[in-house]
Coordinates of C-alpha atoms in Angstrom, one line a residue:
D1 CA -23.4 -2.5 -6.4
F2 CA -23.4 -6.7 -6.2
V3 CA -23.6 -6.2 -2.3
Q4 CA -26.4 -3.5 -2.4
Q5 CA -28.5 -5.3 -5.1
E6 CA -28.0 -8.9 -4.4
W7 CA -26.9 -9.4 -0.6
L8 CA -28.7 -6.2 1.1
K9 CA -31.9 -7.2 -0.9
P10 CA -33.6 -9.6 1.8
M11 CA -33.3 -6.5 4.5
R12 CA -35.1 -4.0 2.1
E13 CA -37.8 -6.5 1.3
S14 CA -40.0 -8.8 3.1
A15 CA -39.5 -12.7 2.6
S16 CA -43.5 -12.9 2.2
P17 CA -46.3 -10.3 1.3
E18 CA -48.4 -8.7 4.2
P19 CA -52.1 -10.5 5.2
E20 CA -54.6 -8.6 3.8
N21 CA -55.9 -7.8 7.4
S22 CA -52.3 -6.6 8.8
P23 CA -51.9 -3.3 10.3
R24 CA -49.7 -1.7 8.0
K25 CA -51.8 -3.0 5.3
N26 CA -54.7 -1.1 6.9
G27 CA -52.5 2.0 7.7
S28 CA -51.8 1.4 11.4
S29 CA -49.1 0.1 13.1
D30 CA -48.3 -1.0 16.2
A31 CA -45.2 0.5 16.6
A32 CA -46.1 3.6 19.1
M33 CA -47.0 1.0 21.6
D34 CA -43.7 -0.7 21.4
P35 CA -40.9 1.7 23.2
F36 CA -38.4 -0.5 21.5
V37 CA -39.2 0.2 17.9
D38 CA -37.9 2.9 16.3
T39 CA -40.6 4.5 14.3
T40 CA -38.0 6.6 12.1
N41 CA -35.5 5.7 9.3
S42 CA -32.7 6.1 11.1
G43 CA -32.5 2.7 12.8
L44 CA -33.2 1.4 9.5
Q45 CA -30.5 2.6 7.8
D46 CA -27.8 2.1 10.7
K47 CA -28.9 -1.7 10.6
S48 CA -28.5 -1.1 6.8
K49 CA -24.9 0.3 7.2
E50 CA -24.1 -2.0 9.7
T51 CA -25.0 -5.3 7.5
Q52 CA -23.1 -3.7 4.6
S53 CA -19.8 -3.2 6.3
H54 CA -20.1 -7.1 7.4
V55 CA -20.7 -7.9 4.0
Y56 CA -17.8 -6.3 3.1
E57 CA -15.7 -7.4 5.4
Y58 CA -16.3 -11.2 4.6
I59 CA -15.6 -10.7 1.2
H60 CA -12.3 -9.5 2.3
L61 CA -11.8 -12.4 4.4
L62 CA -12.8 -14.6 1.6
S63 CA -10.3 -12.8 -0.8
L64 CA -7.5 -13.9 2.2
C65 CA -8.4 -17.2 1.6
D66 CA -8.4 -17.5 -2.4
A67 CA -5.4 -15.4 -2.3
Y68 CA -3.2 -17.9 -0.2
A69 CA -4.7 -21.1 -2.1
Q70 CA -4.2 -20.1 -5.0
Y71 CA -0.4 -19.2 -3.0
A72 CA -0.2 -22.8 -2.2
T73 CA -1.1 -23.6 -6.2
W74 CA 1.4 -21.5 -7.4
A75 CA 4.3 -23.1 -4.5
E76 CA 3.1 -26.3 -5.8
T77 CA 3.5 -25.5 -9.7
A78 CA 7.2 -23.7 -9.2
C79 CA 8.6 -26.7 -7.2
K80 CA 7.9 -28.6 -10.6
R81 CA 10.3 -27.0 -12.2
P82 CA 12.4 -29.3 -14.0
V83 CA 15.6 -30.4 -12.7
D84 CA 18.2 -29.7 -15.5
A85 CA 16.8 -26.4 -16.5
D86 CA 20.0 -24.6 -16.4
R87 CA 21.5 -26.7 -18.8
P88 CA 22.5 -25.4 -21.9
G89 CA 19.8 -25.9 -24.5
A90 CA 17.7 -27.3 -21.7
R91 CA 15.3 -24.8 -21.7
L92 CA 14.4 -25.8 -25.3
H93 CA 12.9 -29.1 -24.3
I94 CA 9.2 -29.8 -24.0
Q95 CA 9.4 -30.1 -20.3
W96 CA 10.6 -26.8 -19.9
L97 CA 8.2 -24.6 -22.0
E98 CA 5.1 -26.7 -20.7
W99 CA 6.6 -26.1 -17.2
R100 CA 7.0 -22.0 -18.1
D101 CA 3.6 -21.7 -19.5
L102 CA 2.0 -23.3 -16.3
V103 CA 4.4 -21.2 -14.0
T104 CA 3.9 -17.8 -16.0
A105 CA 0.0 -18.4 -16.0
S106 CA 0.0 -19.1 -12.2
T107 CA 2.2 -16.2 -11.5
E108 CA 0.1 -13.9 -12.7
R109 CA -3.5 -14.8 -11.2
T110 CA -1.3 -15.4 -7.7
V111 CA 0.0 -11.6 -8.2
H112 CA -3.2 -10.0 -9.2
M113 CA -4.8 -12.2 -6.0
L114 CA -2.4 -10.9 -3.5
Q115 CA -2.0 -7.4 -4.8
A116 CA -4.8 -6.0 -6.3
K117 CA -7.3 -8.2 -3.7
L118 CA -5.3 -7.7 -0.7
L119 CA -2.4 -4.9 -0.6
E120 CA -3.8 -2.4 -3.0
V121 CA -7.4 -2.5 -1.5
D122 CA -6.5 -1.5 2.1
W123 CA -7.7 -4.5 2.8
L124 CA -9.7 -4.8 6.4
S125 CA -9.8 -1.4 7.2
A126 CA -12.2 0.6 8.8
Q127 CA -12.3 2.7 5.7
S128 CA -12.5 0.2 2.8
L129 CA -15.2 -1.4 4.9
C130 CA -17.0 1.7 5.9
I131 CA -17.5 0.9 9.7
D132 CA -18.9 3.4 11.8
D133 CA -16.6 4.5 14.5
S134 CA -19.4 5.9 16.9
A135 CA -21.3 2.7 16.6
N136 CA -20.9 0.9 20.6
A137 CA -19.2 -2.5 19.3
A138 CA -16.6 -0.4 16.9
A139 CA -14.1 -0.1 19.2
S140 CA -13.6 -3.8 19.6
R141 CA -14.5 -4.7 16.4
L142 CA -11.6 -2.1 15.2
E143 CA -8.9 -4.0 17.6
E144 CA -9.2 -7.4 15.8
L145 CA -9.6 -6.2 12.7
A146 CA -6.1 -4.4 13.4
R147 CA -4.6 -7.4 14.6
L148 CA -5.7 -9.5 11.1
R149 CA -4.0 -6.2 9.1
E150 CA -0.8 -6.8 11.5
I151 CA -0.7 -10.2 11.0
Y152 CA -1.3 -10.6 7.1
I153 CA -0.5 -7.7 5.3
P154 CA 3.2 -7.9 6.1
E155 CA 3.0 -11.7 5.3
T156 CA 1.5 -11.4 2.2
V157 CA 3.9 -8.5 1.1
V158 CA 7.0 -11.2 1.9
R159 CA 4.7 -13.6 -0.3
L160 CA 4.5 -11.8 -3.0
H161 CA 8.2 -10.6 -3.3
S162 CA 8.7 -14.5 -3.2
V163 CA 6.3 -15.0 -6.7
F164 CA 8.5 -12.3 -8.2
F165 CA 12.0 -13.1 -7.4
T166 CA 11.3 -17.3 -7.7
T167 CA 10.2 -16.8 -11.6
R168 CA 12.7 -14.0 -12.5
D169 CA 14.1 -16.1 -15.0
V170 CA 10.5 -17.0 -16.2
V171 CA 8.8 -13.7 -16.2
S172 CA 12.0 -11.3 -17.1
Q173 CA 9.8 -8.1 -15.5
N174 CA 9.3 -10.0 -12.0
L175 CA 13.1 -9.1 -10.9
K176 CA 12.2 -5.6 -11.6
R177 CA 8.8 -6.0 -9.8
S178 CA 10.3 -7.4 -6.9
L179 CA 12.3 -4.1 -6.1
D180 CA 9.5 -1.9 -7.0
L181 CA 7.2 -3.4 -4.4
S182 CA 8.9 -1.1 -2.0
Q183 CA 6.9 1.8 -3.7
L184 CA 4.0 -0.3 -2.9
V185 CA 4.9 -0.5 0.8
A186 CA 6.3 3.2 1.2
D187 CA 2.6 4.3 -0.1
E188 CA 1.0 6.7 2.6
N189 CA -2.4 6.0 1.3
L190 CA -2.0 2.5 2.3
G191 CA 0.2 2.7 4.9
I192 CA 2.0 -0.7 4.8
Y193 CA 5.2 0.3 5.7
R194 CA 3.8 0.5 9.4
L195 CA 2.2 -2.5 9.8
M196 CA 5.8 -3.7 8.5
A197 CA 7.6 -1.8 11.6
K198 CA 5.1 -2.5 13.9
P199 CA 5.8 -5.4 16.4
S200 CA 3.5 -8.6 16.7
P201 CA 3.3 -12.0 19.1
L202 CA 4.9 -13.8 15.9
Y203 CA 7.4 -11.3 15.2
P204 CA 8.5 -9.3 18.1
N205 CA 11.0 -7.4 16.3
A206 CA 8.2 -6.6 13.1
R207 CA 8.8 -7.5 9.6
L208 CA 10.4 -4.4 7.9
A209 CA 14.3 -5.3 8.7
D210 CA 13.3 -8.6 6.4
F211 CA 11.6 -6.9 4.0
M212 CA 14.6 -4.7 3.5
D213 CA 17.0 -8.1 3.1
L214 CA 14.8 -8.6 0.4
M215 CA 15.2 -5.6 -1.3
R216 CA 18.7 -5.8 -1.1
R217 CA 18.4 -9.5 -2.2
S218 CA 16.5 -7.9 -5.0
A219 CA 19.1 -4.8 -5.9
F220 CA 22.1 -7.3 -5.7
E221 CA 20.4 -9.2 -8.2
I222 CA 19.6 -6.6 -10.9
L223 CA 23.3 -5.8 -10.2
R224 CA 24.6 -9.1 -11.2
V225 CA 22.3 -10.0 -13.9
Q226 CA 23.8 -5.7 -15.5
Q227 CA 27.5 -7.0 -15.0
E228 CA 26.7 -10.5 -17.0
S229 CA 25.6 -8.5 -19.9
Q230 CA 28.7 -6.5 -19.9
E231 CA 32.3 -7.4 -20.6
N232 CA 35.2 -6.7 -18.5
K233 CA 33.3 -6.3 -15.4
P234 CA 34.7 -7.4 -12.3
P235 CA 31.9 -9.9 -10.6
L236 CA 30.1 -8.3 -7.1
L237 CA 32.4 -9.5 -4.3
V238 CA 29.4 -10.6 -1.8
E239 CA 26.0 -12.2 -1.8
P240 CA 23.8 -10.8 0.2
S241 CA 23.0 -13.9 2.3
L242 CA 26.5 -13.4 3.3
A243 CA 27.1 -9.9 3.6
D244 CA 28.0 -8.7 7.0
S245 CA 25.1 -6.4 8.3
T246 CA 27.8 -3.6 8.7
S247 CA 28.4 -3.5 4.8
S248 CA 27.7 -0.5 3.0
F249 CA 26.0 -2.4 0.1
T250 CA 22.4 -2.0 0.8

């Protein structure tokens, strides 16, 4: 609605009123004399749809810039974690409590922008941008958009996991959310897993294997937390970062 009412308004209305002696005011037009002027409404409608599509693309790109800027802000806040936060009783100190409130608020904003504004909207897809595949310039444009999706959607997934996993001891549900990220990646409608499995110039081996390592790390941490909460349970034998690639634990 915003796009149609504000961005496309200049496309529908003239910037200034027509003069009184204008041919259009007099009910005539020079369109019939000009073979390049479309005397039907189809040309205007196609132009309006094309403009609307480019506006959607601009909004999607702006969302990416805003989300990554917010991620940088979150990372800076997370790095200010008190150095003695793991010492007994340290989390009752005012320094820890202030940092916890800051990083919690920043985490929620970052998650919303990475997940709701990028991953869940099918970012820069032909469907979300309402691109007409039959247009002459559609092929090259779709190729460029596909390249951007291959670069930034996998990177966004990795960053979102980083946000969840890093703040797991501050926001308790974030550890589970880091593992639940696999459901979003496997969603058939979004097709994120296809992009994770597709090689790119930056990642010739694709990023699906890296993502599975992140899922294993989250699963291992959940098991560790569960075992620590139970008595007489043996500790896990190996950390994910040290596990052999042939290990049965995944």
